[in-house]
GROMACS .gro file of C-alpha atoms in nm:
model
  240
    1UNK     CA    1  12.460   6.327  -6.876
    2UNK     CA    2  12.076   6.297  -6.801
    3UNK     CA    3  11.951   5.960  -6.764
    4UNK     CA    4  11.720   5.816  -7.061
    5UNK     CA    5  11.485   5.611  -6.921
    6UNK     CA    6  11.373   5.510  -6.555
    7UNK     CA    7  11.247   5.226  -6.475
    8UNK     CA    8  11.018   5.217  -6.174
    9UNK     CA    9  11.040   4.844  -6.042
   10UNK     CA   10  10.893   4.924  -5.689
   11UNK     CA   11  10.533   4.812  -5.645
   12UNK     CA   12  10.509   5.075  -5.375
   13UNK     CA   13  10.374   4.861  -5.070
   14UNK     CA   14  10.403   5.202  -4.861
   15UNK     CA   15  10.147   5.448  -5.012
   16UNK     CA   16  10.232   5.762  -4.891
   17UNK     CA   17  10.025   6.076  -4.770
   18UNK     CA   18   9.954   6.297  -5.048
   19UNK     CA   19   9.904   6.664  -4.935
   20UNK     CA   20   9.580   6.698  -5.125
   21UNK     CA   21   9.484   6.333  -5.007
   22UNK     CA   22   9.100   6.409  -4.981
   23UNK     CA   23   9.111   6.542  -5.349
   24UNK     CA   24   9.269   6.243  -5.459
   25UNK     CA   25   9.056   5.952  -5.318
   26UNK     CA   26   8.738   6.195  -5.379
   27UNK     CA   27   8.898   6.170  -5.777
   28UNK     CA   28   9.023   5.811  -5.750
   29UNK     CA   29   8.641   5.719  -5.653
   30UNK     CA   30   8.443   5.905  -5.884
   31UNK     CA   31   8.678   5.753  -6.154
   32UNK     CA   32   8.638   5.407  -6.019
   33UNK     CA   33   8.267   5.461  -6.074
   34UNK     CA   34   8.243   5.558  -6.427
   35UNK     CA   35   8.511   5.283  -6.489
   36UNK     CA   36   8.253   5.008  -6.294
   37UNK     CA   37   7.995   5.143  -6.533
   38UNK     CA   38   8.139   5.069  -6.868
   39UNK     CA   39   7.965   4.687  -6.956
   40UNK     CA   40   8.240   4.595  -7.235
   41UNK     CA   41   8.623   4.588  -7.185
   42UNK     CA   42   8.614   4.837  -7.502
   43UNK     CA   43   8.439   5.077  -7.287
   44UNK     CA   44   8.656   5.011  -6.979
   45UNK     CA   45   8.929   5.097  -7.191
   46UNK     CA   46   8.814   5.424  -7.364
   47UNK     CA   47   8.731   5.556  -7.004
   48UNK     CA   48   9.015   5.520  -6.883
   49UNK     CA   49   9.253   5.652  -7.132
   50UNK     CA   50   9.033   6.005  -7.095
   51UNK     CA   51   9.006   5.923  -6.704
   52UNK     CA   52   9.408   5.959  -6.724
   53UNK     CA   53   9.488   6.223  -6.896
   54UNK     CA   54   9.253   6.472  -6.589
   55UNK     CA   55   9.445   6.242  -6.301
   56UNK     CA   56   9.749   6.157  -6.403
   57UNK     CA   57  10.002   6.499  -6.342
   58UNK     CA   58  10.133   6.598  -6.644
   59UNK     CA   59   9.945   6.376  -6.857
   60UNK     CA   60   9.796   6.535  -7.227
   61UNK     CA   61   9.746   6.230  -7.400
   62UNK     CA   62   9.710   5.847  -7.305
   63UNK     CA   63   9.670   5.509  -7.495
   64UNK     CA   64   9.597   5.124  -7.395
   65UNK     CA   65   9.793   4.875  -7.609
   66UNK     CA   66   9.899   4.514  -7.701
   67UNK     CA   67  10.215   4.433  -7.691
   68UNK     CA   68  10.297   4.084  -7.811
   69UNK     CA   69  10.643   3.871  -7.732
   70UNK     CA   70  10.719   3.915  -8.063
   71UNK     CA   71  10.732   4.282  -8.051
   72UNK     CA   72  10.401   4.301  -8.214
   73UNK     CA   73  10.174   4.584  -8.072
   74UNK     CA   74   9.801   4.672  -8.089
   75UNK     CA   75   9.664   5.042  -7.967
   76UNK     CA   76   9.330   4.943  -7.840
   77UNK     CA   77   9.240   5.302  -7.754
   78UNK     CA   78   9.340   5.627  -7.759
   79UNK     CA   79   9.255   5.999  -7.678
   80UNK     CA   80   9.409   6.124  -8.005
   81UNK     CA   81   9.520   6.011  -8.303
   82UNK     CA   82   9.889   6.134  -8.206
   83UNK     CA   83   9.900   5.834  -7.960
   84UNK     CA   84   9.825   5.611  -8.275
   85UNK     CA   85  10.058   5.762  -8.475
   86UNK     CA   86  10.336   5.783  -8.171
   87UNK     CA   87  10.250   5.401  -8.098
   88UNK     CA   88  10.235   5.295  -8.493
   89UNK     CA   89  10.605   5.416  -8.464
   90UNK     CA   90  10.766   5.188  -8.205
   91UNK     CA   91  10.706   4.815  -8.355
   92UNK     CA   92  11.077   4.747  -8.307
   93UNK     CA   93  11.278   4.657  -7.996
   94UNK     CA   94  11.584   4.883  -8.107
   95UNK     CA   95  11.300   5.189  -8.130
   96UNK     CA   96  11.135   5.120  -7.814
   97UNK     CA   97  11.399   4.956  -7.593
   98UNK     CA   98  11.178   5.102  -7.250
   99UNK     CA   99  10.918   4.916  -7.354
  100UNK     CA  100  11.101   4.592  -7.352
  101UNK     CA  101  11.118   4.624  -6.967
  102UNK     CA  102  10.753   4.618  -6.903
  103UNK     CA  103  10.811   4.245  -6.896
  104UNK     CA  104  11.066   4.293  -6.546
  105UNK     CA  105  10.864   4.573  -6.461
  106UNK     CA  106  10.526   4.698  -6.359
  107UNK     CA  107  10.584   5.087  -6.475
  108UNK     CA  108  10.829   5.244  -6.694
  109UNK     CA  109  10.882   5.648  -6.754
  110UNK     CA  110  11.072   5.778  -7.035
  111UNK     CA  111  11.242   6.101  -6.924
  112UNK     CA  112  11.273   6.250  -7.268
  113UNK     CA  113  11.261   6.153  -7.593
  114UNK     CA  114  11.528   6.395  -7.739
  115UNK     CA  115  11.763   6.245  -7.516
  116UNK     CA  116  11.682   5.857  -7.575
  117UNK     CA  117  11.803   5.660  -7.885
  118UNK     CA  118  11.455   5.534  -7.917
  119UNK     CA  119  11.206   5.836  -7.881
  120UNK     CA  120  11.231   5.964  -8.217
  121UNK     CA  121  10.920   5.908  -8.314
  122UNK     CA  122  10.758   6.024  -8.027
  123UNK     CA  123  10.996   6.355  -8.044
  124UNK     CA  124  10.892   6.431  -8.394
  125UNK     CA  125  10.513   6.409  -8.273
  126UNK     CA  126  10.631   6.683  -7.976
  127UNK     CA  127  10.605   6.411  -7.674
  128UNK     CA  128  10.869   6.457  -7.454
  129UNK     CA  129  10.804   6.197  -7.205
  130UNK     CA  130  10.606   5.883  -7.131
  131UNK     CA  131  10.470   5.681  -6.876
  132UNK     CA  132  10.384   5.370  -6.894
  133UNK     CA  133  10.168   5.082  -6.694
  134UNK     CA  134  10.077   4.704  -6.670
  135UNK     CA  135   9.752   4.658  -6.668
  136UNK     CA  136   9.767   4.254  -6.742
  137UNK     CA  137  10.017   4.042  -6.801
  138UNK     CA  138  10.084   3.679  -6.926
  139UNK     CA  139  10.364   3.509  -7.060
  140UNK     CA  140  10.252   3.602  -7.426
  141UNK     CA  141  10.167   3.957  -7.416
  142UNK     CA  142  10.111   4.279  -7.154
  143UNK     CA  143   9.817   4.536  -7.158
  144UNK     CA  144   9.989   4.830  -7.110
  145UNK     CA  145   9.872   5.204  -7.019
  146UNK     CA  146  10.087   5.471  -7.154
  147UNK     CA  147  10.002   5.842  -7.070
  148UNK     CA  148  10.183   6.120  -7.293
  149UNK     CA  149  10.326   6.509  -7.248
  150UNK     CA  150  10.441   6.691  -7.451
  151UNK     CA  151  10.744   6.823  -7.177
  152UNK     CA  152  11.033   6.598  -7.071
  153UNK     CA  153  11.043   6.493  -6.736
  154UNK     CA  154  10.651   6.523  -6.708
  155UNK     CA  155  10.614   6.227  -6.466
  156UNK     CA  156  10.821   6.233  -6.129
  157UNK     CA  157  10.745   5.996  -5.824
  158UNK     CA  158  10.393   6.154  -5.723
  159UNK     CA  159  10.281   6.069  -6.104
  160UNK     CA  160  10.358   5.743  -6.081
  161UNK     CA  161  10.249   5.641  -5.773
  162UNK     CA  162   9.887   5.800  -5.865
  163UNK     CA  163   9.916   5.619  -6.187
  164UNK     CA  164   9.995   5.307  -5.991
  165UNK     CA  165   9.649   5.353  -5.770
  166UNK     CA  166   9.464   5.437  -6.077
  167UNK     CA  167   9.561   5.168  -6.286
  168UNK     CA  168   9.481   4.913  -5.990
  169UNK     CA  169   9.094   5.028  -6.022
  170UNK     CA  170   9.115   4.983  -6.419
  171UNK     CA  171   9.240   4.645  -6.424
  172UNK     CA  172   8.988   4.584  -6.119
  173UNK     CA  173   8.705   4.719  -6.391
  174UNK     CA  174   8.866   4.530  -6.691
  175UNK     CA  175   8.817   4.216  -6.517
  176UNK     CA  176   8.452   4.288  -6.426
  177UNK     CA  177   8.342   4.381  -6.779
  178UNK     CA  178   8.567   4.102  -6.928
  179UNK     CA  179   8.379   3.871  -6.680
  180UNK     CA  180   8.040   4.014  -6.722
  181UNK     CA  181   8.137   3.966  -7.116
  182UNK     CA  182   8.193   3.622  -7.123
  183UNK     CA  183   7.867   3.565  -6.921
  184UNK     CA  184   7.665   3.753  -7.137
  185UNK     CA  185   7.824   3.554  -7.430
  186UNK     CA  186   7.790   3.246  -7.245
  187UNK     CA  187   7.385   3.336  -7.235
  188UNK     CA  188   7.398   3.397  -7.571
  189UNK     CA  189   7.523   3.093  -7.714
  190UNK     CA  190   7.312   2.896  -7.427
  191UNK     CA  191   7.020   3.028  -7.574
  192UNK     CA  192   7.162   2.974  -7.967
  193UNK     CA  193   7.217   2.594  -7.913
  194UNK     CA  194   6.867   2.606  -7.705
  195UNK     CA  195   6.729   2.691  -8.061
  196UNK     CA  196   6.903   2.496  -8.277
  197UNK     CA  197   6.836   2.196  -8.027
  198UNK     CA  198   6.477   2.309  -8.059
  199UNK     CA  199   6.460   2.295  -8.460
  200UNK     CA  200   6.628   1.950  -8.500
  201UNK     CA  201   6.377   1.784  -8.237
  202UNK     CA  202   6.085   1.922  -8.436
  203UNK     CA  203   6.213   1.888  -8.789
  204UNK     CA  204   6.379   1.522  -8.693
  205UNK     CA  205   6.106   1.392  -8.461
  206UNK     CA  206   6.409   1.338  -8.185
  207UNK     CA  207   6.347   1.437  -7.762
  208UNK     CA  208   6.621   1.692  -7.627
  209UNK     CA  209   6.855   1.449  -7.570
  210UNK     CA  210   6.875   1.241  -7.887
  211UNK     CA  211   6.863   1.656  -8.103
  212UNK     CA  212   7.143   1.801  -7.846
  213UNK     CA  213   7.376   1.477  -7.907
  214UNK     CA  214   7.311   1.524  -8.286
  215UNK     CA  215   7.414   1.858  -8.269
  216UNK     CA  216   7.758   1.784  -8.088
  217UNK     CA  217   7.826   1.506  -8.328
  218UNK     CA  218   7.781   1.702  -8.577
  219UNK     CA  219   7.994   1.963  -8.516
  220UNK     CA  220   8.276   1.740  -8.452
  221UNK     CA  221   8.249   1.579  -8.768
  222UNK     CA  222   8.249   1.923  -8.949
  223UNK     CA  223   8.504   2.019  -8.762
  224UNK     CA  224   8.283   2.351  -8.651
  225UNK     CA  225   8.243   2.528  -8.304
  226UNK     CA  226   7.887   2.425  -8.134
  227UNK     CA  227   7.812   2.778  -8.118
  228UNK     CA  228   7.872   2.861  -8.477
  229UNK     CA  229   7.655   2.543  -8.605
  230UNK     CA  230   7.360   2.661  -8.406
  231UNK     CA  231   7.396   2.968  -8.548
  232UNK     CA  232   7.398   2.800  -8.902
  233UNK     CA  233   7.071   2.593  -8.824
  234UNK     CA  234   6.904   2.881  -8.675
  235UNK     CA  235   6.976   3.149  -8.957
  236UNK     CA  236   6.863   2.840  -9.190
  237UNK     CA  237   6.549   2.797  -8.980
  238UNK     CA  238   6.512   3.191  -9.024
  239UNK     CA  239   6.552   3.254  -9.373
  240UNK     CA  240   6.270   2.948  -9.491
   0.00000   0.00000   0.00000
């Protein structure tokens, strides 16, 4: 009787010599590139999922997603909408039970879906087998990578281990972006409280110090984020 899922627990510490090795790292680097290029974790994300369906053998389609402890998940991208629609289908732990081992495990395949209690949905949409990846995990949810075929028993060994090297660079990329992100936001709202700071020393006759305090009480007594008052005093400022 076939087996109906495999979980791959190994975090392969012992790479191994692939026979087209110079074709691999020459493809593993031009895809780290483009991923290093991407400037949002949106972006990051939407590269890769196309990036993995040309390295990943035996891969036609490929989605990023959410999943929540509760069993909640969120596609975040997609190469097709039959990775939405395969993904909308599995909200349940009794129709996904593979999934539930991402959380003991950095990859999971599933072998085929005609065989496993919980592949109907992907069956009906004609995938066969799955793959799946960690990107990031916490104790509240996993970003997960999941590439797609539409035969069973798509992904063996080699598969996985180049998904394994692949994903490494997009987390690597995620975190960059995510970073670069938050500094670029940071900037942002810098600049927005700079304003606002700006508007109440003029309009309130007050030096830096005495408008920036004003501001801070203010928003705690409102019960408001900093960032978001600024933005109220500045639109304000705007609009007269």
């Amino acid at each position: 009787m076939p087996k109906r899922f495999v979980v791959a627990a190994s975090e392969f510490p012992d790479l191994p010599l692939f026979a087209a090795g110079f074709e691999l790292a020459e493809a593993l680097t031009v895809a780290a590139q483009q991923l290093h290029d991407t400037v949002t974790p949106h972006n990051t994300m939407r590269t890769a999922v196309r990036l993995a369906v040309h390295l990943l053998p035996g891969a036609d389609h490929a989605g990023i997603s959410v999943i929540e402890r509760t069993q909640h998940r969120r596609t975040v991208a997609w190469t097709d909408e039959v990775v939405r629609f395969a993904e909308s289908g599995h909200t349940g732990r009794e129709q996904a039970p593979y999934w539930e081992n991402l959380w003991s495990a950095p990859v999971v395949r599933l072998e085929d879906s005609d065989a496993d209690d919980g592949g109907a949905a992907l069956s009906e949409l004609g995938l066969r087998s799955a793959l799946s990846l960690r990107l990031r995990a916490d104790r509240r949810r996993l970003t997960v990578l999941t590439a797609y075929s539409r035969k069973p028993r798509a992904f063996d060994e080699v598969a996985t281990r180049v998904g394994r090297l692949f994903t490494a660079h997009v987390s690597l990329a995620l975190d960059s972006a995510t970073v670069r992100e938050q500094l670029t936001e940071a900037m942002r709202t810098r600049d927005l409280i700079g304003q606002a700071t700006g508007i109440l020393m003029e309009r309130m006759d007050m030096d830096a110090a005495e408008a920036f305090d004003s501001l801070v009480k203010a928003s705690q007594r409102e019960n408001i984020k900093l960032r978001d008052l600024a933005r109220r005093i500045v639109d304000a400022n705007n609009a007269t």
